[in-house]
Coordinates of C-alpha atoms and ligand atoms in Angstrom, one line a residue:
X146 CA -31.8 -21.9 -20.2
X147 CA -34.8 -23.9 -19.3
X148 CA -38.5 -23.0 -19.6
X149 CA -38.8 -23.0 -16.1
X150 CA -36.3 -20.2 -15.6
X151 CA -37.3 -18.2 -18.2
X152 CA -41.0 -18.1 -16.4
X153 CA -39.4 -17.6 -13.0
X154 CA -38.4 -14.1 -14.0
X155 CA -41.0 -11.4 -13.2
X156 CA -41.0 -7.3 -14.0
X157 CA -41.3 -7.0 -10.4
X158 CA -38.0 -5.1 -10.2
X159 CA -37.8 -1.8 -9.3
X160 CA -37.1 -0.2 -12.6
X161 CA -39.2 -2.0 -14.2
X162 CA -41.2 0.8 -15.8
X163 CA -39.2 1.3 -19.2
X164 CA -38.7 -2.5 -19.6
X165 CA -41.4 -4.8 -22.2
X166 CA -39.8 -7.8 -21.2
X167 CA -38.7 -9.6 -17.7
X168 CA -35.3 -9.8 -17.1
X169 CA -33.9 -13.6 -18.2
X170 CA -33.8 -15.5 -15.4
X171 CA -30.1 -16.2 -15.7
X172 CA -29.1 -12.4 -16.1
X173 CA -30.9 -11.5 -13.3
X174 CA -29.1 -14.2 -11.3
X175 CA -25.6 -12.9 -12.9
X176 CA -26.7 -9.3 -12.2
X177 CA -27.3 -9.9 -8.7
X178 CA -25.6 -8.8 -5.4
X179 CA -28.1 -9.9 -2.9
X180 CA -25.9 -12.9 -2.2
X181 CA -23.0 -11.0 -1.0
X182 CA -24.2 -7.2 -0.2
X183 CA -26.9 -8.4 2.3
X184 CA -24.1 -7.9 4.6
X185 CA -24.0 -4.2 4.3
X186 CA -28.1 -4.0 5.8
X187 CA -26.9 -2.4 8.8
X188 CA -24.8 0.2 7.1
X189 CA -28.1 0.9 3.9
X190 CA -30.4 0.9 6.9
X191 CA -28.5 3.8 8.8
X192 CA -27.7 5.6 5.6
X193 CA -31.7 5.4 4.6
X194 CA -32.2 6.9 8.2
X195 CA -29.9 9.5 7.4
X196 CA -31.1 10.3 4.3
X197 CA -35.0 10.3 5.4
X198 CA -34.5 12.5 8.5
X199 CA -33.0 14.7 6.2
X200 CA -35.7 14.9 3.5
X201 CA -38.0 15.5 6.3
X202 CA -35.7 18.3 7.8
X203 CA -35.9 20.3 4.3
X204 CA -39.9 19.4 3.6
X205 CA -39.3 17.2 0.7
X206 CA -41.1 14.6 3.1
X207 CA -43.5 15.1 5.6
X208 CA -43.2 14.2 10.0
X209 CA -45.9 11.8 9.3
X210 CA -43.8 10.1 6.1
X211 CA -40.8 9.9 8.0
X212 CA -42.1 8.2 10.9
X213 CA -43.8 5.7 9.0
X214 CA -40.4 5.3 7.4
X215 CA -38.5 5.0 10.4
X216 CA -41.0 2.1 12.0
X217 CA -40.5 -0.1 8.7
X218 CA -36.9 0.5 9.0
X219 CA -37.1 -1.0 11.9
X220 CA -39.0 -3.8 11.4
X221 CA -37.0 -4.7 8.4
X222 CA -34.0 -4.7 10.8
X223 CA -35.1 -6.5 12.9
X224 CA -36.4 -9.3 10.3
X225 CA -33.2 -9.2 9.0
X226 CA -31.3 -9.5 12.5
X227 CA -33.6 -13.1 13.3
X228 CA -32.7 -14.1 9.9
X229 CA -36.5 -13.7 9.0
X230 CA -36.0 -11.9 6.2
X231 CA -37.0 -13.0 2.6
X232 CA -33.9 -11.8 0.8
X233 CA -35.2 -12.3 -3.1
X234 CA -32.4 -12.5 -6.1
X235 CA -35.3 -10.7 -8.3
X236 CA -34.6 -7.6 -6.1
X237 CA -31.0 -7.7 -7.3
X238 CA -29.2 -6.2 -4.5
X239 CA -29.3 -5.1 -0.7
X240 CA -30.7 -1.8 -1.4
X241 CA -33.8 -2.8 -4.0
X242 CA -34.3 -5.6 -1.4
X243 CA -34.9 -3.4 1.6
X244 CA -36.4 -0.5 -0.3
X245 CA -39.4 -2.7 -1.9
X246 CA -39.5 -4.8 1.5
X247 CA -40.7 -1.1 3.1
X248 CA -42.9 -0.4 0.4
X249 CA -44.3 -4.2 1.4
X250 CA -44.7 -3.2 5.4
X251 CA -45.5 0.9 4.8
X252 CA -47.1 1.0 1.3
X253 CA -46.6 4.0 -0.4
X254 CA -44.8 6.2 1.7
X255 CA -42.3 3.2 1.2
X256 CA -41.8 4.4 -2.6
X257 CA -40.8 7.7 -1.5
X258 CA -37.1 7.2 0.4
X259 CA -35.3 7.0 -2.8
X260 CA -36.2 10.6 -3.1
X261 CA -33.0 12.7 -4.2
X262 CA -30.8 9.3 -4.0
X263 CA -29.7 6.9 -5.8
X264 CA -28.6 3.3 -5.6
X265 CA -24.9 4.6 -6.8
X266 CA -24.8 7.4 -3.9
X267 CA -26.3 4.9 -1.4
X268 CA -23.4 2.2 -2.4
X269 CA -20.8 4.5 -2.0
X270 CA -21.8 5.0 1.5
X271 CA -22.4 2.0 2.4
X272 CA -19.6 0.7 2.0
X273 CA -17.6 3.6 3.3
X274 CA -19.5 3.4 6.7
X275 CA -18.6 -0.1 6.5
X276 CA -15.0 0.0 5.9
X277 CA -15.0 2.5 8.4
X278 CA -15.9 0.0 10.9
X279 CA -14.4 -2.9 9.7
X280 CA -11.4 -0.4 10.0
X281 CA -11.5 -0.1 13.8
X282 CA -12.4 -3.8 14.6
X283 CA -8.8 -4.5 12.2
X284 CA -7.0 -1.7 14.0
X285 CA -8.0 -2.7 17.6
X286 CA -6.6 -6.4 16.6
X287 CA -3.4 -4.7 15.5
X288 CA -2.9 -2.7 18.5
X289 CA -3.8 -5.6 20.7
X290 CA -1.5 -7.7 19.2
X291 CA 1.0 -5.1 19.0
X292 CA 0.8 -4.9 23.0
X293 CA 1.5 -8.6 23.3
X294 CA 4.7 -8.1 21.0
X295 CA 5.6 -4.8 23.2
X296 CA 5.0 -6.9 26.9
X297 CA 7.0 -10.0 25.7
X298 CA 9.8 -7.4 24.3
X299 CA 10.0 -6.0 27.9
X300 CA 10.5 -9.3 29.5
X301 CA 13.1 -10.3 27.1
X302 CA 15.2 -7.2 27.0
X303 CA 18.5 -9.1 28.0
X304 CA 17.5 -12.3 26.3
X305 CA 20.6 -12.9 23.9
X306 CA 19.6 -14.4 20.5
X307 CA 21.3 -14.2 17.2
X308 CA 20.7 -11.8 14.5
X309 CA 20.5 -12.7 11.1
X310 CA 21.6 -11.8 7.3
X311 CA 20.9 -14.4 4.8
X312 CA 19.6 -16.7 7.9
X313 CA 23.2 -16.7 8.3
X314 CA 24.3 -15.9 12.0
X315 CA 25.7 -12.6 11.8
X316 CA 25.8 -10.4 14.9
X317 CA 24.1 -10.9 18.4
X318 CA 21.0 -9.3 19.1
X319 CA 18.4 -9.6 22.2
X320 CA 15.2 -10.8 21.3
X321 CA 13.5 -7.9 22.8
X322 CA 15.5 -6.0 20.0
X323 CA 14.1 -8.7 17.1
X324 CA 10.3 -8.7 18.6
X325 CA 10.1 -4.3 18.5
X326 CA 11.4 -5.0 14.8
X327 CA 8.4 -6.2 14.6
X328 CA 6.5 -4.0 16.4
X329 CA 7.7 -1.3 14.2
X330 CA 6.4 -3.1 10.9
X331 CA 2.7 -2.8 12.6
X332 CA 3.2 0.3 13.6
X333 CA 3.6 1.5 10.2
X334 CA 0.8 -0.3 9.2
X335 CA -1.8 1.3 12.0
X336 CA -0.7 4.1 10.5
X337 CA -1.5 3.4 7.0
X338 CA -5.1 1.7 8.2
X339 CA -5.5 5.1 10.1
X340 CA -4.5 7.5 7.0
X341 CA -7.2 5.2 4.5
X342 CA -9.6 5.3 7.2
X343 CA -9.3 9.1 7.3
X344 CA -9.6 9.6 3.2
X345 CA -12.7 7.3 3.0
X346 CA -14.2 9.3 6.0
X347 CA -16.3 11.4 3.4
X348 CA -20.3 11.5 2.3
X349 CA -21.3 10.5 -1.2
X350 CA -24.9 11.0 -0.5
X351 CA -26.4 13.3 -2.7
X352 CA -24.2 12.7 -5.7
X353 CA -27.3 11.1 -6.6
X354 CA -27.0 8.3 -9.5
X355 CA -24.1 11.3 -10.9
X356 CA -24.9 14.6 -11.4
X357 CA -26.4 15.8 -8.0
X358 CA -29.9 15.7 -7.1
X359 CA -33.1 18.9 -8.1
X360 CA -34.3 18.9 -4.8
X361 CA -33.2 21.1 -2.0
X362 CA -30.9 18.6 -0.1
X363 CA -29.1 19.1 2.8
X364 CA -25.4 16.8 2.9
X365 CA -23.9 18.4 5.4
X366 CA -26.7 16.9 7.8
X367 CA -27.0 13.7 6.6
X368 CA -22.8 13.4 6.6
X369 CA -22.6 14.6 10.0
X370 CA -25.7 11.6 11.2
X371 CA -23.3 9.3 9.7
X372 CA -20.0 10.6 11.0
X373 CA -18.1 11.9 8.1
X374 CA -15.8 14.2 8.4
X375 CA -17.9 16.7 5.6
X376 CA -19.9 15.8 2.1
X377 CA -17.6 14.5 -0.9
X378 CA -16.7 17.4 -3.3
X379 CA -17.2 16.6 -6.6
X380 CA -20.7 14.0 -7.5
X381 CA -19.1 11.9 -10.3
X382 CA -16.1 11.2 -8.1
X383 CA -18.2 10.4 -5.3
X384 CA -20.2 7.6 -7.3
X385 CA -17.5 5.9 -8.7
X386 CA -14.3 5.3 -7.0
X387 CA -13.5 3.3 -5.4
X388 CA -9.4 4.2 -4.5
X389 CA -10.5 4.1 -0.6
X390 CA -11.3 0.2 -1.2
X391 CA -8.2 -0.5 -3.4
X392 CA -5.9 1.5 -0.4
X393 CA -7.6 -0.8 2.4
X394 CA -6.2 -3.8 0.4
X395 CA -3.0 -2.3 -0.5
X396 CA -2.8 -1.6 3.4
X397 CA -3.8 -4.7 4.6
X398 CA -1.6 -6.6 1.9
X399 CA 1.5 -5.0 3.5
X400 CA 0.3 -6.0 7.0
X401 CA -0.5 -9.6 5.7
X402 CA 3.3 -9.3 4.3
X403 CA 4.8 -8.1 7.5
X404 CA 3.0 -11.2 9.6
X405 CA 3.6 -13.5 7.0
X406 CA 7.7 -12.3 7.6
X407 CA 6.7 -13.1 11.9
X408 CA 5.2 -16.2 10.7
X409 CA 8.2 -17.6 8.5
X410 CA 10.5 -16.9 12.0
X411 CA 7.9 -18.5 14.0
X412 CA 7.5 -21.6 11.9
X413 CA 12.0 -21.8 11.9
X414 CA 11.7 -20.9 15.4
X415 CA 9.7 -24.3 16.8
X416 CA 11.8 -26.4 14.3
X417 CA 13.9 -29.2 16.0
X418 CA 17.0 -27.4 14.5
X419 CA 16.4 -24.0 15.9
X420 CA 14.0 -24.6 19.2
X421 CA 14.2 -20.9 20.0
X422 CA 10.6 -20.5 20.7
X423 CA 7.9 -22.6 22.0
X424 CA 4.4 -22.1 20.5
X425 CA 1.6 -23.6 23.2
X426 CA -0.6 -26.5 22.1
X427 CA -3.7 -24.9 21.4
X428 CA -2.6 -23.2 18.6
X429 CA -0.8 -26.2 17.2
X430 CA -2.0 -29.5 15.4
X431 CA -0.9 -32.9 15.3
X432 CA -0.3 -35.0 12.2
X433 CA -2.5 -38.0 11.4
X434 CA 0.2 -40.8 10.5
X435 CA 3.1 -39.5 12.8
X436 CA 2.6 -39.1 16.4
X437 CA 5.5 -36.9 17.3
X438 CA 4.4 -34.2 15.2
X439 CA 3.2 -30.6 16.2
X440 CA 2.8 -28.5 13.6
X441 CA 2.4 -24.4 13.7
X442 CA -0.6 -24.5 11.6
X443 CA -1.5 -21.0 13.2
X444 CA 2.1 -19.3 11.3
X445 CA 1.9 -21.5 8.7
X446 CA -1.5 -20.5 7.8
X447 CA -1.2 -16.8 8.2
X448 CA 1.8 -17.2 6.2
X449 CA -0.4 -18.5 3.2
X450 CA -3.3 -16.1 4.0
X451 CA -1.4 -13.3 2.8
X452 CA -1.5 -14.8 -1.0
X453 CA -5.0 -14.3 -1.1
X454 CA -4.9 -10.5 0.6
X455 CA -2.4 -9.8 -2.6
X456 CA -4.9 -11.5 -4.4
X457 CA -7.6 -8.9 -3.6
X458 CA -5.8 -6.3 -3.8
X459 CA -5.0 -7.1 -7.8
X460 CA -8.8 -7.7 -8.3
X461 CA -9.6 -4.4 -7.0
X462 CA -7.1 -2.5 -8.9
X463 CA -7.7 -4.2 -12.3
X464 CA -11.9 -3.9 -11.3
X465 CA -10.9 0.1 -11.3
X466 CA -8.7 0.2 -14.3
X467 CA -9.7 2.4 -17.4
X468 CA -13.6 2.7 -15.8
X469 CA -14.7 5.8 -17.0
X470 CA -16.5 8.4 -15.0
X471 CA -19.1 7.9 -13.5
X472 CA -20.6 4.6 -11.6
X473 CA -19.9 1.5 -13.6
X474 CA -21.8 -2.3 -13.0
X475 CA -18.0 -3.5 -12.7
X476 CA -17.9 -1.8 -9.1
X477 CA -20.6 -4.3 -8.0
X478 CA -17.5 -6.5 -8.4
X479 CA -15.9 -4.8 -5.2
X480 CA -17.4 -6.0 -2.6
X481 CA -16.1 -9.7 -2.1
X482 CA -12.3 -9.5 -2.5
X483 CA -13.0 -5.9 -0.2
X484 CA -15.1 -8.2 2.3
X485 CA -13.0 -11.0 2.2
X486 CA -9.6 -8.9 2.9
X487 CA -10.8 -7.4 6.5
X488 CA -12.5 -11.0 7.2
X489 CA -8.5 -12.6 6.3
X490 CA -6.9 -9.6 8.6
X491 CA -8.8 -9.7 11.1
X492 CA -8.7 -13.5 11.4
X493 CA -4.8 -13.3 10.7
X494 CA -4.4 -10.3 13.7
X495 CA -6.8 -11.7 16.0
X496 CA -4.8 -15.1 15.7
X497 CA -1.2 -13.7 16.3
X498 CA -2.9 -11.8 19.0
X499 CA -3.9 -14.9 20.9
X500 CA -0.9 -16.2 20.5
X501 CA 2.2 -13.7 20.6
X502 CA 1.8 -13.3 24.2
X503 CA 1.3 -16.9 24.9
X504 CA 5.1 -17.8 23.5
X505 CA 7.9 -19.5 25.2
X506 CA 11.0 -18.0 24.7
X507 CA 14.1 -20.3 25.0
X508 CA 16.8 -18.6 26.1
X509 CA 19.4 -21.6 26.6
X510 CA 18.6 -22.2 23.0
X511 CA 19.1 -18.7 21.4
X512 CA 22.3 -18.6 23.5
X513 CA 23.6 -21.6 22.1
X514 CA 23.1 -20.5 18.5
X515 CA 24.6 -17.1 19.4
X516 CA 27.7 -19.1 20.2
X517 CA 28.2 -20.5 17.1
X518 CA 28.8 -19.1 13.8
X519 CA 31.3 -16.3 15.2
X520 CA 28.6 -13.6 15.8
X521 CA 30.8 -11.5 17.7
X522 CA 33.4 -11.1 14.8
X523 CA 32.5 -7.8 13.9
X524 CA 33.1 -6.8 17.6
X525 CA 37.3 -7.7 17.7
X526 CA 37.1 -6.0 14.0
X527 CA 35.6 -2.9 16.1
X528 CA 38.3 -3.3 18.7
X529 CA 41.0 -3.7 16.6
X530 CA 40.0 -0.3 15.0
X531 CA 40.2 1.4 18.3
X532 CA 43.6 0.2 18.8
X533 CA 44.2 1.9 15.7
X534 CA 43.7 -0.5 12.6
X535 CA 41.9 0.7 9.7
X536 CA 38.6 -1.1 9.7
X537 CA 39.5 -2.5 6.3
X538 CA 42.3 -4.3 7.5
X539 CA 40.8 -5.2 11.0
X540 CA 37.9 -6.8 8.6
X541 CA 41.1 -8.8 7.3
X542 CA 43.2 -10.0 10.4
X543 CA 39.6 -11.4 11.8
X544 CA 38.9 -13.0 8.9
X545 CA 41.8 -15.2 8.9
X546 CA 41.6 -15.7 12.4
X547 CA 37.9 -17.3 12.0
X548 CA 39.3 -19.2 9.0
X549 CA 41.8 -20.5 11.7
X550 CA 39.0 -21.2 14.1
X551 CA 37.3 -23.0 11.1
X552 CA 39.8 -25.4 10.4
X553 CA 40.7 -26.1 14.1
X554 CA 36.7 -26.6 14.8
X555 CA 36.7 -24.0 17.9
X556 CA 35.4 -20.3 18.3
X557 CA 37.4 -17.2 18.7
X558 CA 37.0 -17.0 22.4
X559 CA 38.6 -20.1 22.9
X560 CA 41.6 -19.3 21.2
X561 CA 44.6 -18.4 23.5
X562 CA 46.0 -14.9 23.8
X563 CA 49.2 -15.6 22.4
X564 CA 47.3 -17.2 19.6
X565 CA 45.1 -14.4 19.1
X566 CA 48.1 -11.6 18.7
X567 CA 49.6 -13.8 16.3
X568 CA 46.5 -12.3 14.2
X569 CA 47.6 -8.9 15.7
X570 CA 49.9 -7.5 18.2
X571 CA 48.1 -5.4 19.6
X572 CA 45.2 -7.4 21.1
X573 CA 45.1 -7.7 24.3
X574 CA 43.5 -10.0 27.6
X575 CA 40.5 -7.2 27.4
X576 CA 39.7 -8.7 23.8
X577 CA 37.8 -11.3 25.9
X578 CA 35.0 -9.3 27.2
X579 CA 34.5 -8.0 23.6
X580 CA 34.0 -11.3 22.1
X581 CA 31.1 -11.9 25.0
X582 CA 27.6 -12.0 23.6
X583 CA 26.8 -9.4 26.5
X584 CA 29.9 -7.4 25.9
X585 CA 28.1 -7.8 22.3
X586 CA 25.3 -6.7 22.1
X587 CA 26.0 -4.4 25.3
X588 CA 28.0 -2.5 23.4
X589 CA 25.5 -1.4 21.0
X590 CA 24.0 1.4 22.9
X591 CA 23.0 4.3 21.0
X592 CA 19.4 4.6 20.1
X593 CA 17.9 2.0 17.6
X594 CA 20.8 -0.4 19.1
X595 CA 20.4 -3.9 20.4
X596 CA 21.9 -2.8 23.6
X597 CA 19.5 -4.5 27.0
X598 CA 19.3 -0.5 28.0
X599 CA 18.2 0.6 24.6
X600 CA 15.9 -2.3 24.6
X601 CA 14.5 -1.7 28.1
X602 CA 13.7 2.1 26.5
X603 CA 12.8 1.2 22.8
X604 CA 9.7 -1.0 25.1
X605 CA 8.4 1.5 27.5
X606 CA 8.3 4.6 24.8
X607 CA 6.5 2.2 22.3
X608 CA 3.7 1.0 25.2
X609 CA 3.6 4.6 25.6
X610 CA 2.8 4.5 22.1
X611 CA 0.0 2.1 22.5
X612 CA -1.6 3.7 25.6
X613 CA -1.5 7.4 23.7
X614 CA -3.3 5.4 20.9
X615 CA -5.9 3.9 23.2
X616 CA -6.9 7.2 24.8
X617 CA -7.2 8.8 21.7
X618 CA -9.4 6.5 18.9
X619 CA -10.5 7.9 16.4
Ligands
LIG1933 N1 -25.5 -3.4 -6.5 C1 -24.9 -2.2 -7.0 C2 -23.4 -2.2 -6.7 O1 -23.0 -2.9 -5.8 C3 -25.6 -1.0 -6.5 C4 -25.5 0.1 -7.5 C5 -26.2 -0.2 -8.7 N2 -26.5 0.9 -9.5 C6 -26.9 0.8 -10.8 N3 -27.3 1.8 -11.4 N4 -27.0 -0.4 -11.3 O2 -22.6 -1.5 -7.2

């Protein structure tokens, strides 16, 4: 360390009192938060407002006090909203740099808002209010792009495509049927967003630094001026969890999983080979050395986005493990991944939300790959059972017969009927409409089934759905 660090230190720090010697200038740079929690100001602000109102509502502060404390809260916000304000690393985090900033603009009245708080009670609010918000801004990107899957599902309700195992054809489906696969995945995931959101939706203050406060505090006030739901229960819990962080991750991990699944279709979609989909130019990029190229960066990208979501969520989970109670410095180490993850989800949702809607189906395409790769085999196995086979040996008789069509380079449909009863006597000329991708997939119609009509209903009770979830947010 240089002599020039060591002198930058100062004892200016808040808890300075107890301490003979300033803080080495590294440390207090490694210590620090400032950097990264300045982005929770809005959030400390309110939750100082809170907490002051409060202090003035029991007479632990006076009308006077609380006024003065509620103009240098404002200043400071503003300041801090034209980027005037002189965030300083020896004031360690967002809440010492606000606090001694008041001090600064009120004087001494300043000293007195950290009255029956404590930096580990105001945290743990902070970033609950936060979440709570970031929250809604992911969920209202979810929802929106769940619309666009939900509208483009409606218009394709009869748009034959085919299903896959193993990204092996296997039976037709219509791609209104594949895209509310999809919208089921983010369903699930609303819910799990919704469920976190609901858990977090609790008030640490006045757990104090651990143990509660001496002075005649009252939380239900300052939770209901925030919006919680009620006070936290137990203080020690309150300061140091953080489970509501590590289930936002583990949510948004298995969202960033289930669009990183749309993206890998996507990105096989708009390949030469498959053409089913066309993904419009502005969300597309060109290659520098070869001019034919347009690449889906936007899939691609999402696709890769998830690896770092899963990365969060295993920093948060190993930043928790074995801490014992109460607040630990490691939980200073929550905020980036937790920051970073509903920055990634957002971008990712907002992204497919653009650009969902904005797809070009083609259905020529789809229909043509349908047609290969006997889809509609399991559909003359299925017919041969209702004219009495066992489905074991139906399975059987059309498996030689699409060995036959193998070898002869054709599909079952265009085999003859004589041909076809030589695989079984008792098929007959109404095999043909069976081996149709409409008779296909028509024929699945009970609900969950490909079938257009199923389809056609699957789409208006899930924009149902949607509109119930718009009327009621939470
Ligand atoms: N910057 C700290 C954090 O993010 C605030 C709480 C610090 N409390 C303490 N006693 N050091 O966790």
């Amino acid at each position: 360390m240089s002599q020039s660090e060591k002198s930058e230190a100062t004892t200016s720090a808040l808890w300075g009192g107890r301490f003979g010697e300033a803080t080495d200038a590294f440390v207090q740079r490694f210590t620090a938060s400032q950097q990264f929690d300045r982005l929770l100001a809005p959030q400390d602000i309110r939750g100082s407002l809170a907490h002051a109102r409060m202090l003035a509502a029991q007479d632990i502060l006076s009308a006077g006090e609380l006024t003065e404390i509620e103009a240098g809260l404002a200043t400071i916000a503003e300041e801090i909203d034209q980027g005037r304000f002189d965030w300083r690393v020896d004031r360690e985090d967002v809440h010492m740099n606000i606090e001694a900033r008041l001090t600064e603009i009120i004087g001494e009245t300043g000293k007195k808002l950290h009255t029956g708080r404590s930096r580990n009670d105001q945290v743990a609010t902070d970033i609950r209010l936060w979440l709570r918000e970031s929250i809604d801004a992911v969920t209202g990107e979810l929802t929106r792009l769940q619309s666009g899957i939900v509208e483009l599902a409606a218009e394709n309700t009869d748009t034959v495509m085919p299903g896959f195992t193993h990204l092996q054809v296997a039976q037709p489906i219509t791609f209104g049927h594949h895209l509310l696969a999809w919208n089921e995945m983010l369903e699930r995931d609303f819910g799990r967003l919704q469920d976190c959101r609901d858990r977090l939706n609790q008030c640490p203050l006045g757990a104090a630094a651990l143990a509660g406060t001496t002075f005649n505090i009252d939380r239900e006030q300052t939770a209901a001026a925030l919006g919680f739901t009620q006070p936290t229960r137990n203080s020690l819990d309150s300061v140091s969890d953080r489970d509501f962080a590590i289930e936002f991750a583990a949510a948004a991990a298995l969202t960033a999983t289930h669009l990183s699944r749309m993206a890998e279709e996507l990105v096989i979609w708009t390949s030469a080979q498959f053409q089913f989909v066309t993904i419009p130019d502005r969300f597309c990029t060109g290659s520098s050395i070869m001019p034919q190229k347009k690449n889906p960066d936007v899939p691609e990208l999402v696709r890769g986005k998830t690896g770092r979501i899963n990365g969060h969520l295993m920093a948060l989970l190993t930043l928790m493990k074995a801490q014992p109670l109460a607040y630990n410095k490691d939980n200073q180490e929550d905020k980036e991944p937790l920051f970073d993850c509903v920055t990634t989800l957002y971008d990712c949702l907002r992204a497919f939300a653009d650009m969902v809607p904005a797809l070009k189906p083609n259905r020529a395409a789809m229909v043509n790959a349908a047609l290969e790769g006997f889809a509609t085999a399991t559909d003359l196995a299925d017919y041969l059972v209702r004219r009495g086979l066992p489905f074991r040996d139906a399975h059987e008789v059309v498996g030689r017969a699409v060995a036959h069509c193998v070898d002869h380079d054709c599909r079952l449909e265009d085999l003859s009927l004589p041909t076809l009863q030589e695989f079984h006597g008792s098929i007959d000329s109404d095999v043909f409409e069976v081996l149709t991708l409409e008779g296909s997939v028509a024929a699945r119609n009970h609900p969950g089934g490909t079938s257009p009509l199923q389809v056609k209903a699957a789409a208006a009770a899930a924009r149902e759905r949607l509109t119930a979830r718009q009327a009621d947010p939470r």
